[in-house]
């Protein structure tokens, strides 16, 4: 079930994704796989956020924050911080988005996960940009570009350059 969640979530067939997630969660609970339970919860929260159900997404993310306590679950916690930052961005609560984004960035940095760090920094930059804090947004996007360059990830390079152009555009206003 877990493998099926990823493509369904991206298509945003919310009912199908959540039903599949419910089945996968039941299976993970039956076999006692706490890590998978939390990971499925993160996918469900992201599906709810993408569908615009921010209140339920936040509730699920807050549950994950309380339950993800072991060293092995830190990557899920970092993902929950990124997702929470995106929810707050969707709600226009950019200060809260920055707070969650900072937690995500520091978590991924501690884990040595450069791909997760780039995602967190990109989202953090979006929240800073929305607040009009252009220097901080530029710093975040610049770090994303450095990571993308090191990884030779052309899609991330293009995204980072686009975001840096947005900062420049806002600076000229």
Short mmCIF file of C-alpha atoms in Angstrom, two decimals:
data_model
loop_
_atom_site.label_atom_id
_atom_site.label_comp_id
_atom_site.label_asym_id
_atom_site.label_seq_id
_atom_site.Cartn_x
_atom_site.Cartn_y
_atom_site.Cartn_z
CA UNK A 1 0.00 0.00 0.00
CA UNK A 2 2.74 2.44 0.90
CA UNK A 3 4.27 2.38 -2.58
CA UNK A 4 0.91 3.29 -4.11
CA UNK A 5 0.57 6.36 -1.91
CA UNK A 6 3.24 8.43 -3.60
CA UNK A 7 1.84 8.67 -7.16
CA UNK A 8 -1.75 8.98 -5.95
CA UNK A 9 -0.75 11.83 -3.64
CA UNK A 10 0.84 13.72 -6.54
CA UNK A 11 -2.29 13.32 -8.65
CA UNK A 12 -4.29 14.62 -5.67
CA UNK A 13 -7.09 12.10 -5.88
CA UNK A 14 -7.59 12.90 -2.22
CA UNK A 15 -10.20 10.29 -1.38
CA UNK A 16 -8.24 7.51 -3.03
CA UNK A 17 -4.95 8.64 -1.48
CA UNK A 18 -6.43 8.89 2.00
CA UNK A 19 -8.22 5.54 1.68
CA UNK A 20 -4.97 3.95 0.58
CA UNK A 21 -3.18 5.70 3.42
CA UNK A 22 -5.73 4.38 5.90
CA UNK A 23 -5.15 0.82 4.68
CA UNK A 24 -1.39 1.26 4.77
CA UNK A 25 -1.60 2.72 8.27
CA UNK A 26 -3.67 -0.23 9.47
CA UNK A 27 -1.11 -2.62 8.02
CA UNK A 28 1.81 -0.76 9.64
CA UNK A 29 -0.02 -0.80 12.98
CA UNK A 30 -0.76 -4.53 12.67
CA UNK A 31 2.90 -5.36 12.10
CA UNK A 32 4.09 -2.84 14.69
CA UNK A 33 6.11 -0.67 12.28
CA UNK A 34 6.14 2.72 14.03
CA UNK A 35 8.46 4.33 11.45
CA UNK A 36 6.08 3.46 8.59
CA UNK A 37 3.11 4.66 10.64
CA UNK A 38 4.72 8.06 10.98
CA UNK A 39 5.83 8.18 7.37
CA UNK A 40 2.31 7.35 6.18
CA UNK A 41 0.98 10.08 8.50
CA UNK A 42 3.33 12.57 6.82
CA UNK A 43 2.08 11.53 3.37
CA UNK A 44 -1.52 11.88 4.57
CA UNK A 45 -0.81 15.36 5.96
CA UNK A 46 0.79 16.43 2.67
CA UNK A 47 -2.21 15.08 0.76
CA UNK A 48 -4.59 17.01 2.99
CA UNK A 49 -2.51 20.19 2.58
CA UNK A 50 -2.41 19.84 -1.19
CA UNK A 51 -6.19 19.43 -1.19
CA UNK A 52 -6.58 22.63 0.84
CA UNK A 53 -7.61 20.96 4.09
CA UNK A 54 -5.06 22.85 6.16
CA UNK A 55 -6.72 22.35 9.54
CA UNK A 56 -6.64 18.56 9.27
CA UNK A 57 -3.11 18.68 7.83
CA UNK A 58 -1.91 20.77 10.80
CA UNK A 59 -3.58 18.42 13.28
CA UNK A 60 -1.84 15.43 11.69
CA UNK A 61 1.52 17.23 11.62
CA UNK A 62 1.22 18.20 15.28
CA UNK A 63 0.47 14.57 16.12
CA UNK A 64 3.58 13.52 14.20
CA UNK A 65 5.71 16.05 16.06
CA UNK A 66 4.64 14.52 19.38
CA UNK A 67 5.16 10.92 18.28
CA UNK A 68 8.41 11.19 16.28
CA UNK A 69 10.85 11.07 19.18
CA UNK A 70 13.53 8.52 18.37
CA UNK A 71 16.76 9.07 16.44
CA UNK A 72 15.38 6.93 13.59
CA UNK A 73 12.33 9.19 13.31
CA UNK A 74 14.19 12.51 13.05
CA UNK A 75 13.92 12.50 9.25
CA UNK A 76 10.13 12.26 9.53
CA UNK A 77 10.10 15.07 12.06
CA UNK A 78 12.14 17.24 9.69
CA UNK A 79 9.64 16.46 6.92
CA UNK A 80 6.79 17.39 9.24
CA UNK A 81 8.43 20.77 9.91
CA UNK A 82 8.68 21.44 6.15
CA UNK A 83 5.06 20.40 5.62
CA UNK A 84 3.95 22.59 8.52
CA UNK A 85 5.85 25.52 7.05
CA UNK A 86 4.02 24.99 3.74
CA UNK A 87 0.65 24.87 5.49
CA UNK A 88 1.38 28.14 7.25
CA UNK A 89 2.49 29.65 3.94
CA UNK A 90 -0.84 28.56 2.40
CA UNK A 91 -2.68 30.19 5.30
CA UNK A 92 -0.70 33.43 4.97
CA UNK A 93 0.80 32.90 8.43
CA UNK A 94 4.33 33.55 7.22
CA UNK A 95 5.90 34.15 10.65
CA UNK A 96 4.81 30.69 11.72
CA UNK A 97 6.04 29.37 8.37
CA UNK A 98 9.46 30.87 9.10
CA UNK A 99 9.55 29.27 12.56
CA UNK A 100 8.72 25.82 11.18
CA UNK A 101 11.08 26.35 8.26
CA UNK A 102 13.97 27.16 10.58
CA UNK A 103 13.28 23.97 12.54
CA UNK A 104 13.22 21.99 9.29
CA UNK A 105 16.46 23.51 7.99
CA UNK A 106 18.33 22.90 11.24
CA UNK A 107 16.98 19.34 11.44
CA UNK A 108 18.06 18.47 7.91
CA UNK A 109 21.44 20.13 8.46
CA UNK A 110 22.00 18.03 11.60
CA UNK A 111 21.03 14.90 9.67
CA UNK A 112 23.40 15.78 6.81
CA UNK A 113 20.52 15.58 4.33
CA UNK A 114 21.34 18.18 1.68
CA UNK A 115 18.25 17.44 -0.45
CA UNK A 116 15.96 17.92 2.55
CA UNK A 117 17.92 21.01 3.55
CA UNK A 118 17.44 22.52 0.09
CA UNK A 119 13.69 21.86 0.27
CA UNK A 120 13.49 23.45 3.72
CA UNK A 121 15.55 26.46 2.64
CA UNK A 122 13.45 26.96 -0.47
CA UNK A 123 10.25 26.97 1.57
CA UNK A 124 11.86 29.20 4.19
CA UNK A 125 12.83 31.61 1.41
CA UNK A 126 9.22 31.64 0.18
CA UNK A 127 7.98 32.66 3.63
CA UNK A 128 10.66 35.33 3.98
CA UNK A 129 9.81 36.66 0.52
CA UNK A 130 6.11 36.85 1.44
CA UNK A 131 7.07 38.82 4.57
CA UNK A 132 9.17 41.20 2.47
CA UNK A 133 12.40 40.08 4.13
CA UNK A 134 14.31 40.05 0.85
CA UNK A 135 17.80 39.65 2.31
CA UNK A 136 16.83 36.47 4.16
CA UNK A 137 14.94 35.14 1.13
CA UNK A 138 17.97 35.77 -1.09
CA UNK A 139 20.25 34.01 1.41
CA UNK A 140 17.96 30.94 1.51
CA UNK A 141 17.63 30.74 -2.27
CA UNK A 142 21.37 31.25 -2.70
CA UNK A 143 22.07 28.30 -0.40
CA UNK A 144 19.56 26.23 -2.38
CA UNK A 145 21.42 27.09 -5.57
CA UNK A 146 24.75 26.00 -4.04
CA UNK A 147 23.25 22.66 -3.04
CA UNK A 148 21.70 22.23 -6.50
CA UNK A 149 25.07 23.01 -8.10
CA UNK A 150 26.84 20.44 -5.92
CA UNK A 151 24.20 17.82 -6.76
CA UNK A 152 24.19 18.83 -10.45
CA UNK A 153 20.42 19.01 -10.20
CA UNK A 154 19.30 21.13 -13.14
CA UNK A 155 15.65 21.33 -12.04
CA UNK A 156 16.63 22.65 -8.61
CA UNK A 157 19.13 25.03 -10.18
CA UNK A 158 16.39 26.45 -12.40
CA UNK A 159 14.00 26.75 -9.44
CA UNK A 160 16.63 28.50 -7.33
CA UNK A 161 17.52 30.92 -10.12
CA UNK A 162 13.84 31.67 -10.67
CA UNK A 163 13.40 32.40 -6.96
CA UNK A 164 16.48 34.62 -6.90
CA UNK A 165 15.01 36.51 -9.87
CA UNK A 166 11.80 37.01 -7.87
CA UNK A 167 13.85 38.58 -5.08
CA UNK A 168 15.61 40.84 -7.59
CA UNK A 169 12.26 41.81 -9.13
CA UNK A 170 10.86 42.68 -5.67
CA UNK A 171 14.04 44.65 -4.85
CA UNK A 172 13.48 46.86 -7.89
CA UNK A 173 9.94 47.81 -6.81
#
